[in-house]
N, CA and C of each residue as an Amber inpcrd file, in Angstrom:
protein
   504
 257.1210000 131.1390000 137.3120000 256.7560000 130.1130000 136.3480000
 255.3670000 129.5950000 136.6730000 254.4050000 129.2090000 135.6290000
 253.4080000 129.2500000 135.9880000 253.2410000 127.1300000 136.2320000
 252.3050000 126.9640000 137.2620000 252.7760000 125.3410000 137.4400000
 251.2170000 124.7000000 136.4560000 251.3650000 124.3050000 134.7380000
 250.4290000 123.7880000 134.4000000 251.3370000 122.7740000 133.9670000
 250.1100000 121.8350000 132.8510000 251.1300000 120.8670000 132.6910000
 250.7920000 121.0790000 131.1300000 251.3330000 119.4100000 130.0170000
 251.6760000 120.3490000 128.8740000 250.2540000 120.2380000 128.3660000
 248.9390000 120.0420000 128.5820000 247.4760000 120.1880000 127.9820000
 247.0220000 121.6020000 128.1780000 247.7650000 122.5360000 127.1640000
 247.6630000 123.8840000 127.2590000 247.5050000 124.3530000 125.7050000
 246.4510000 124.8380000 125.5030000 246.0090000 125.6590000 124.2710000
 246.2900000 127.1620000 124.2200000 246.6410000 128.0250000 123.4030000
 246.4120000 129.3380000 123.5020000 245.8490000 129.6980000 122.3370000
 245.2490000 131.0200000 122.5570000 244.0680000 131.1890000 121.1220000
 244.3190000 132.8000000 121.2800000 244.1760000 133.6650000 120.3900000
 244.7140000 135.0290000 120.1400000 243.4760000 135.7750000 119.6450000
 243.3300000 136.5020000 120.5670000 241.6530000 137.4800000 120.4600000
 242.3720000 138.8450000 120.8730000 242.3460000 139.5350000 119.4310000
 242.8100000 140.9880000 119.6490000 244.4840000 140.7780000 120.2760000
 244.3190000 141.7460000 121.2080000 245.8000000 141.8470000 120.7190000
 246.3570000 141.1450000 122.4800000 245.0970000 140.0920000 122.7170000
 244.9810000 139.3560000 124.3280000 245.4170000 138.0970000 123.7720000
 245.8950000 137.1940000 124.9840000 245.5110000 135.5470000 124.1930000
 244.4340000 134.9420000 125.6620000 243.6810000 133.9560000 125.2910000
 243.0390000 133.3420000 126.3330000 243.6960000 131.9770000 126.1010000
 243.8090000 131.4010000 127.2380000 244.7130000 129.7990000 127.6020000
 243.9530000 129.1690000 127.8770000 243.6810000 127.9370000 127.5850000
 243.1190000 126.9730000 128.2360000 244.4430000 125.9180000 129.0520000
 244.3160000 125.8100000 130.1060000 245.2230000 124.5760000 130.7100000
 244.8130000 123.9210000 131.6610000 245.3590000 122.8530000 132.0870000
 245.1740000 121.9980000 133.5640000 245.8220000 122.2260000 133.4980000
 245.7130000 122.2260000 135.7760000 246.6120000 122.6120000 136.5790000
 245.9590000 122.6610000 138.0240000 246.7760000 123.4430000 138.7530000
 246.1910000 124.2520000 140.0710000 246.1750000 125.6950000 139.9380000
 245.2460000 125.9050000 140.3350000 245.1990000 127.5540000 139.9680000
 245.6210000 128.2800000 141.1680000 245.6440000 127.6770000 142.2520000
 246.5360000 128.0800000 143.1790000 248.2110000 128.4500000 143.3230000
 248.6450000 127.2630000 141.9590000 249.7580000 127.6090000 141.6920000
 250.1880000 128.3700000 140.9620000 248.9180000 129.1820000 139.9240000
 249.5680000 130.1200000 138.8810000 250.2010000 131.4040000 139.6220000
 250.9190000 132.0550000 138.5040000 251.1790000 133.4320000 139.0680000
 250.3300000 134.1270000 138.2550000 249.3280000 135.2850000 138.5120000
 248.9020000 136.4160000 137.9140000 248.2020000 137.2470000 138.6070000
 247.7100000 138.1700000 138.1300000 247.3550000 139.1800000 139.0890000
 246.4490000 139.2710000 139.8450000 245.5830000 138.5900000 139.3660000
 243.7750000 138.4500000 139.7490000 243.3580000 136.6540000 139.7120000
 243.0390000 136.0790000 140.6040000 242.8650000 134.4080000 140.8260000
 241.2850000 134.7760000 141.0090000 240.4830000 133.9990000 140.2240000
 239.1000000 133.8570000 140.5410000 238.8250000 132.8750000 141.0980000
 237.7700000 132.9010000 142.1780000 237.1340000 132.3360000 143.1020000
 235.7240000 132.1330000 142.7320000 235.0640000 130.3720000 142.7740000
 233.6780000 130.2230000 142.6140000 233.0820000 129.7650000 144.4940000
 231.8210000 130.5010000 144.6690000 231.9960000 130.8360000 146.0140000
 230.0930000 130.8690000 145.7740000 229.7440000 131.1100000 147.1840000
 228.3080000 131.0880000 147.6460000 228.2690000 132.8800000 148.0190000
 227.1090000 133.1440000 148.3760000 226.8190000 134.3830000 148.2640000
 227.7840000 134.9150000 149.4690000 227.5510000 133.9730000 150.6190000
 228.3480000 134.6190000 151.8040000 229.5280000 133.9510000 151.9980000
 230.4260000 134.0860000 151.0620000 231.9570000 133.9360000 150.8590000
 232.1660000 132.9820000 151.9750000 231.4830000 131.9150000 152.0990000
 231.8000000 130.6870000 152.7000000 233.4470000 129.7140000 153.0950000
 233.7640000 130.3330000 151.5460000 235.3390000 129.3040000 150.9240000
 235.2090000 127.9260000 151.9490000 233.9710000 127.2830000 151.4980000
 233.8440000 125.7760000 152.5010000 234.1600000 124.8460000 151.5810000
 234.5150000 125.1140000 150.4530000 234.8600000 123.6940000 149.3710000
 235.5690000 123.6760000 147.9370000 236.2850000 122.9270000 147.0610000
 236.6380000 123.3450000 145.7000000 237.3500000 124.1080000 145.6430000
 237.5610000 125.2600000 144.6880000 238.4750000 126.3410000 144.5300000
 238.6510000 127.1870000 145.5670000 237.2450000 127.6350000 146.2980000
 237.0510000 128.5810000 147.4730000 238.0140000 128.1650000 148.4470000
 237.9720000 126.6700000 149.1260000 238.4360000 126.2020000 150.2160000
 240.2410000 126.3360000 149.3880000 240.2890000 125.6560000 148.7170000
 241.9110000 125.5940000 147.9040000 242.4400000 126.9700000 147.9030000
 241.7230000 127.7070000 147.5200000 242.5500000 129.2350000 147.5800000
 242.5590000 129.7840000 149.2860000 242.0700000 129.5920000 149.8970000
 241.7810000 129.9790000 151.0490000 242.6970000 128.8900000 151.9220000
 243.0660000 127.7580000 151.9120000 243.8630000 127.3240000 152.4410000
 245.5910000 127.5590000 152.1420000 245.7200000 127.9070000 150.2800000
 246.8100000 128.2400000 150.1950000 247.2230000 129.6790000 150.5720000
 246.2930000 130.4900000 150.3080000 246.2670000 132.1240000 150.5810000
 246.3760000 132.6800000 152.1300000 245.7360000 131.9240000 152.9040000
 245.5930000 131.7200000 154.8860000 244.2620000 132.9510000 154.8890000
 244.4160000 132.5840000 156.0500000 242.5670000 133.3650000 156.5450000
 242.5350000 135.0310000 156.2630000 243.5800000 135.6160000 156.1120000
 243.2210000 137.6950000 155.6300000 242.3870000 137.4450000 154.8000000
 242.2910000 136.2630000 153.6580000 241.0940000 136.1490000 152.4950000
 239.9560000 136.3850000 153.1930000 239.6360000 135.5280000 154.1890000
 238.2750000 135.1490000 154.5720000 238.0690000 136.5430000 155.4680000
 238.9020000 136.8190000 155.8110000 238.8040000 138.3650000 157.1990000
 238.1210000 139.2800000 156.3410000 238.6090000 139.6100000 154.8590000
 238.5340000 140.3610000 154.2420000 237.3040000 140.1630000 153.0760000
 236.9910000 139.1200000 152.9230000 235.8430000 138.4850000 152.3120000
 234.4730000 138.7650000 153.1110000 234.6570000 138.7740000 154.8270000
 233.5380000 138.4200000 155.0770000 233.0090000 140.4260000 155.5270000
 233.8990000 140.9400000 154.7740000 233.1430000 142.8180000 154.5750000
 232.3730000 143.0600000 153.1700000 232.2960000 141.7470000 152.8340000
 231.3810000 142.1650000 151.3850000 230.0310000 141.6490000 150.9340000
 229.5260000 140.6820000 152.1770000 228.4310000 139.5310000 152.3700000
 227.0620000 140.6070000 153.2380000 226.2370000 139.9820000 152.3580000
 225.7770000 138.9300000 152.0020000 225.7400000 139.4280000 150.3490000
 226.0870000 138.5140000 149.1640000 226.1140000 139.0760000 147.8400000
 224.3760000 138.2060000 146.8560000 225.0150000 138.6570000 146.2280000
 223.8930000 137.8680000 145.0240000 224.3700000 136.7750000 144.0820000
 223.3850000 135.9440000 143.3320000 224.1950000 135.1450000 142.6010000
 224.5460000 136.0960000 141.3110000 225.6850000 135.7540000 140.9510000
 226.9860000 136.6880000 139.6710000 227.6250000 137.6060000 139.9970000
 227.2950000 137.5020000 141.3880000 228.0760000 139.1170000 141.9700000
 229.4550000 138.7230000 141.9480000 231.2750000 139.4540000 142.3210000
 232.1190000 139.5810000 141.9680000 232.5560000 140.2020000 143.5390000
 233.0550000 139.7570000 144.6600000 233.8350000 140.8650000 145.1810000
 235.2080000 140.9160000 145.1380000 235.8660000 141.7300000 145.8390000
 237.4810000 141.2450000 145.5570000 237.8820000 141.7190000 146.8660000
 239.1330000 141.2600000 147.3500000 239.6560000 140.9460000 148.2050000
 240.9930000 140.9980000 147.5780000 242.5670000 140.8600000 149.0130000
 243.8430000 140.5350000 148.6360000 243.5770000 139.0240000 148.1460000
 245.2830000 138.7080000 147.8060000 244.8410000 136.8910000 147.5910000
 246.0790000 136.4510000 148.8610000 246.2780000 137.1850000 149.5790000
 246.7930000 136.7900000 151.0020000 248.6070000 136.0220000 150.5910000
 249.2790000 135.0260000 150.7560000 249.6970000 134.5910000 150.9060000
 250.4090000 134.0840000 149.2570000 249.1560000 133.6750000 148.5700000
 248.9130000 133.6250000 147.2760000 250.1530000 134.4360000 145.5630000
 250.2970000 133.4290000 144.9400000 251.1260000 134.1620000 143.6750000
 250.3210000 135.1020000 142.9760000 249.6160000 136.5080000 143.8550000
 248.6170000 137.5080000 142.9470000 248.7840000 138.4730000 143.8770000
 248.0100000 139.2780000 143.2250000 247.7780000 140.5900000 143.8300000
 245.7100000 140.5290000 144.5280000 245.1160000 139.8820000 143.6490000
 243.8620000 140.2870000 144.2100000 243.2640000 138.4180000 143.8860000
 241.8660000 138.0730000 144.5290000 240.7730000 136.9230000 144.3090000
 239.7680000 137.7180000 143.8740000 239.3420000 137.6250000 143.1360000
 237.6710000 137.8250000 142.6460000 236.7610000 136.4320000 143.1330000
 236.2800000 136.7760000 144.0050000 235.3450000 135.6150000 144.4810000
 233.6070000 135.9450000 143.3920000 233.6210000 135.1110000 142.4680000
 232.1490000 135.1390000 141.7840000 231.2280000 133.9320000 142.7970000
 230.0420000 134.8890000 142.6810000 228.6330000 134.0670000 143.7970000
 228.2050000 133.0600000 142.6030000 228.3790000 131.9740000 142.5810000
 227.7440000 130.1170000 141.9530000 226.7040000 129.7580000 142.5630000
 226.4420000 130.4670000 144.2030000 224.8320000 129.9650000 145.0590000
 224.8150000 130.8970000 145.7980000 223.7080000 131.3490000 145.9110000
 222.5270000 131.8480000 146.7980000 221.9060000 131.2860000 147.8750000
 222.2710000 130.9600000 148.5880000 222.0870000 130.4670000 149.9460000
 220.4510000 131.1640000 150.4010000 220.2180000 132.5410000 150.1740000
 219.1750000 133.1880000 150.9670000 218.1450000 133.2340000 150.1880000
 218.1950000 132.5350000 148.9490000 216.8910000 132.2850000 147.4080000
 216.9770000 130.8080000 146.7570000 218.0230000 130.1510000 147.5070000
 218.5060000 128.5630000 146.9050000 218.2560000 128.5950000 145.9590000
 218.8280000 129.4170000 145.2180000 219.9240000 129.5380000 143.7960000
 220.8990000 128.9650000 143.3540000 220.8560000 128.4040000 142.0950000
 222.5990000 127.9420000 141.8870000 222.8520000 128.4390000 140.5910000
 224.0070000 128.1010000 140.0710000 224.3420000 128.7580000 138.9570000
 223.2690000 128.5020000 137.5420000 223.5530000 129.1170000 136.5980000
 222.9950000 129.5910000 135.4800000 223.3440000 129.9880000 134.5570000
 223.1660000 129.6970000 133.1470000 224.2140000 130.1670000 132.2920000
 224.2370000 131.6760000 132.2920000 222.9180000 132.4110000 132.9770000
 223.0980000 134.0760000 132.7900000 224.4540000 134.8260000 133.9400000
 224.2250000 133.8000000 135.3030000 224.7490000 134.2410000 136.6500000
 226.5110000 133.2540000 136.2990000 226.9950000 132.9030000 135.2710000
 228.0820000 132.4260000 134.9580000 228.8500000 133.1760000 134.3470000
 227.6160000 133.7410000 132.9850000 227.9630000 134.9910000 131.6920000
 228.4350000 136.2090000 132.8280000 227.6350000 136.6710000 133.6680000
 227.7290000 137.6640000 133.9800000 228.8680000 138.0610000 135.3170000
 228.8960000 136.9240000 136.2570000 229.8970000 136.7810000 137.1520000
 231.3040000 137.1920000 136.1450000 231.6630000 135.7060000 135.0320000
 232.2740000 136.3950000 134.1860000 232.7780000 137.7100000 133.4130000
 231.8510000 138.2280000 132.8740000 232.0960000 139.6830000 132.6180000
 232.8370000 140.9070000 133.7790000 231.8110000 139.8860000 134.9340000
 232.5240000 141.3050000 135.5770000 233.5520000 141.4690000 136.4360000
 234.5960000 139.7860000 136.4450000 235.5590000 139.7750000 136.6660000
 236.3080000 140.5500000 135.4120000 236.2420000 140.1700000 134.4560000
 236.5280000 141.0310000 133.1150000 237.0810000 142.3130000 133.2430000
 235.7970000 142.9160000 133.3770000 235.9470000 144.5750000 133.5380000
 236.1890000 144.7670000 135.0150000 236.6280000 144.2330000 135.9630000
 237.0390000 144.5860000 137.1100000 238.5040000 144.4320000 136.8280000
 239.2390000 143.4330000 136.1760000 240.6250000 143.5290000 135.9900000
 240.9170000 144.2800000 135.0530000 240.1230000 144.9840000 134.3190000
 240.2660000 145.9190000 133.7070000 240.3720000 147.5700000 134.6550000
 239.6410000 147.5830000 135.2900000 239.3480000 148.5830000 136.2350000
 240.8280000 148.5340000 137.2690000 240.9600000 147.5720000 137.3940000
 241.9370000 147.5010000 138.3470000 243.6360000 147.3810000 137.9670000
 243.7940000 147.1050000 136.7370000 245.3250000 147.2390000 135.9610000
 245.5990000 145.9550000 135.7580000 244.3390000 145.4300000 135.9900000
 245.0950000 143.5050000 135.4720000 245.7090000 143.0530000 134.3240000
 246.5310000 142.7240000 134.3420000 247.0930000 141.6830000 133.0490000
 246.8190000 140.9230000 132.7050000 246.7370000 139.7230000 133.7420000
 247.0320000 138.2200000 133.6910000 245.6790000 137.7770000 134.7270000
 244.6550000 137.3100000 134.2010000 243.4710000 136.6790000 135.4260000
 243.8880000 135.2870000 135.0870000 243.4940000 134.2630000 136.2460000
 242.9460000 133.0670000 135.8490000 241.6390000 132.3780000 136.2130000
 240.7220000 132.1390000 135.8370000 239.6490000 131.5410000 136.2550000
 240.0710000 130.2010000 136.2810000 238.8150000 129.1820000 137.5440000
 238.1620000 128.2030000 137.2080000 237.1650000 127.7280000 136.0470000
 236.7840000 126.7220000 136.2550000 235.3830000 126.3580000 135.6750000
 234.6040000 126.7060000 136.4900000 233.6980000 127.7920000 136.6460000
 233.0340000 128.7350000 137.2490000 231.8500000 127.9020000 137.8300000
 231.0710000 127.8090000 139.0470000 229.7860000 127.1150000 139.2790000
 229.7060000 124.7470000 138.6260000 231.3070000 124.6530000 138.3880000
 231.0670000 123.3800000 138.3020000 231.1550000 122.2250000 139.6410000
 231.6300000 122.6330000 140.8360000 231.9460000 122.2100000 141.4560000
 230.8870000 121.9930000 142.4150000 230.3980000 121.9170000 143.9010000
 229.0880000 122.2950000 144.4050000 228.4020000 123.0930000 143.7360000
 227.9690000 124.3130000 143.1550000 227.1280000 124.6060000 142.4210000
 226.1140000 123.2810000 141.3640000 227.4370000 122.5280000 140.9310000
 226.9850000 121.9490000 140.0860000 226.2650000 121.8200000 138.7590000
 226.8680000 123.2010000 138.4250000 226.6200000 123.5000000 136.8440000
 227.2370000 122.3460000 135.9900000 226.8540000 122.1570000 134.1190000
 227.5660000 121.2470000 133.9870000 228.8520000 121.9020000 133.3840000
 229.7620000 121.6260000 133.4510000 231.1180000 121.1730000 133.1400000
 230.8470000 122.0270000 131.9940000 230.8370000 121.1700000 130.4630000
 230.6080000 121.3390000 129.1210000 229.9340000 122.9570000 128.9610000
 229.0490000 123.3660000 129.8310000 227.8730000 124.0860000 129.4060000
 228.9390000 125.6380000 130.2390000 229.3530000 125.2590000 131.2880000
 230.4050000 126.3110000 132.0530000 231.4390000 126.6790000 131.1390000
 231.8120000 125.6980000 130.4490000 233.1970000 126.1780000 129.5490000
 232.4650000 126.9790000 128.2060000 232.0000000 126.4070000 127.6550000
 230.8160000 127.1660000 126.2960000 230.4520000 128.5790000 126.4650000
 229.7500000 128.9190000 128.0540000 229.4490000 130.1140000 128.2900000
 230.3560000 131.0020000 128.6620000 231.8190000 130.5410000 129.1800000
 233.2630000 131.4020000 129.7280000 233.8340000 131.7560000 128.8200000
 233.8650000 130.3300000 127.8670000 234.6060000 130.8710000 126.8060000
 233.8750000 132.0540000 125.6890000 232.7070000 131.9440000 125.1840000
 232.1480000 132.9820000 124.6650000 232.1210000 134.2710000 125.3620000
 231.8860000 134.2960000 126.8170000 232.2930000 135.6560000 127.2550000
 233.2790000 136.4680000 127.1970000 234.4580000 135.1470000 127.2330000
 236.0750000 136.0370000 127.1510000 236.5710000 136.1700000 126.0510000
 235.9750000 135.6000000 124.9930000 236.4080000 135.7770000 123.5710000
 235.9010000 137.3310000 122.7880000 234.5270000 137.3060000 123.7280000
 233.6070000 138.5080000 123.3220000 234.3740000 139.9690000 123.8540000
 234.4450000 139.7210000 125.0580000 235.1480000 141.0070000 125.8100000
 236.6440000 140.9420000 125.3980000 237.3630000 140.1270000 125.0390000
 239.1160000 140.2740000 124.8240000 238.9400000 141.0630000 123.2850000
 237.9270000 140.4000000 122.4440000 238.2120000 141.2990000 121.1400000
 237.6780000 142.7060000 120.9660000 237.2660000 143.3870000 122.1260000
 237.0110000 144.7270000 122.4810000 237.9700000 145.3310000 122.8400000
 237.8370000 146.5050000 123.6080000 238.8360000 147.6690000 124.1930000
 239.4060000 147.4190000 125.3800000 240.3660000 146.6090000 125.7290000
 241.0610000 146.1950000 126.6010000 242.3780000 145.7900000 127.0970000
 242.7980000 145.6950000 128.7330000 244.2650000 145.9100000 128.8950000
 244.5890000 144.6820000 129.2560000 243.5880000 143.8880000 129.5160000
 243.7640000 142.3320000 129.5400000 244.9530000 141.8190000 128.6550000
 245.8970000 140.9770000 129.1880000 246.7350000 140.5340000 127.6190000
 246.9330000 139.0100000 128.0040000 246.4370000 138.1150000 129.1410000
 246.0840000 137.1620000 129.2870000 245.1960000 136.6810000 129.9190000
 244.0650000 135.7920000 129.8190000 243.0130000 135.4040000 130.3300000
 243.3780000 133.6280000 130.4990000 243.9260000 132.7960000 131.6750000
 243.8450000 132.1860000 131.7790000 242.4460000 131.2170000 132.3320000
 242.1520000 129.8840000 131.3440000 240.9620000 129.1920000 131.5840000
 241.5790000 127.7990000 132.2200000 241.6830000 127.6850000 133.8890000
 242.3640000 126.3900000 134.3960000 241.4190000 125.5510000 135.1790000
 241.3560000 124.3330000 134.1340000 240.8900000 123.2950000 134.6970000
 241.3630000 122.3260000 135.4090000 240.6670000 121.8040000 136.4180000
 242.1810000 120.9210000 137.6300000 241.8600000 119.1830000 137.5850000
């Protein structure tokens, strides 16, 4: 059962639906949990630290074979402990160019969690609000650009059949 509460929308793109809900995204069940993270998979705060405390440290063991990344990069990892099969950790900062997010490095982190759960047999992803947290993207401008990405890619050729959007 998935733990949101009842401020839950669903919207039907192709033959996917994308959700909007509050919640913990730690508590959902699905296959793929996205992670907003710094280039070198830090998990020091926000979603990073929350998944990484509920998931236990194989995340971070296994996180720290994919560093140093770029900002929008995507790696993946188990989700340890976690109700999933995999974390997609997307890069929100650049630590080694003091970078932070962007609506291009949001679009594109996005996407390629997308086509990675595509690549990988995903069903069910859930994202955050991508780069709102330390990054400090805004809020409003993070949801505008997620949601146009996943609306764009769900009404294409895909095995996606839920895209959860959880705000906490």
């Amino acid at each position: 059962m998935n733990h949101t509460t009842a401020r839950t929308a669903d919207y039907k793109l192709g033959d996917s639906i994308f959700r909007v809900t509050y919640g913990d995204i730690t508590r959902i069940q699905a296959d793929a949990l996205v992670s907003s993270d710094d280039n070198y998979l830090s998990m020091g705060g926000g979603v990073s630290l929350a998944l990484l405390n509920a998931g236990g440290e194989v995340i971070r063991t296994e996180a720290r074979k994919h560093v140093p990344l770029r900002l929008g990069d995507v790696a993946v990892t188990s989700a340890g402990a976690l109700r999933a099969k995999y974390i997609f950790h997307a890069v929100t900062i650049d630590y080694d160019k003091m970078t932070y997010a962007a609506q291009d490095s949001i679009h594109a982190a996005t996407l390629k969690c997308l086509q990675l759960a595509d690549t990988l047999g995903v069903r069910l992803i859930a994202f955050p609000a991508l780069g709102t947290g330390v990054a400090r993207f805004p809020f409003q401008l993070a949801a505008e650009v997620m949601t146009r990405t996943v609306a764009d890619y769900l009404v294409g050729e895909t095995g996606i059949e839920l895209v959860i959007l959880t705000l906490y």
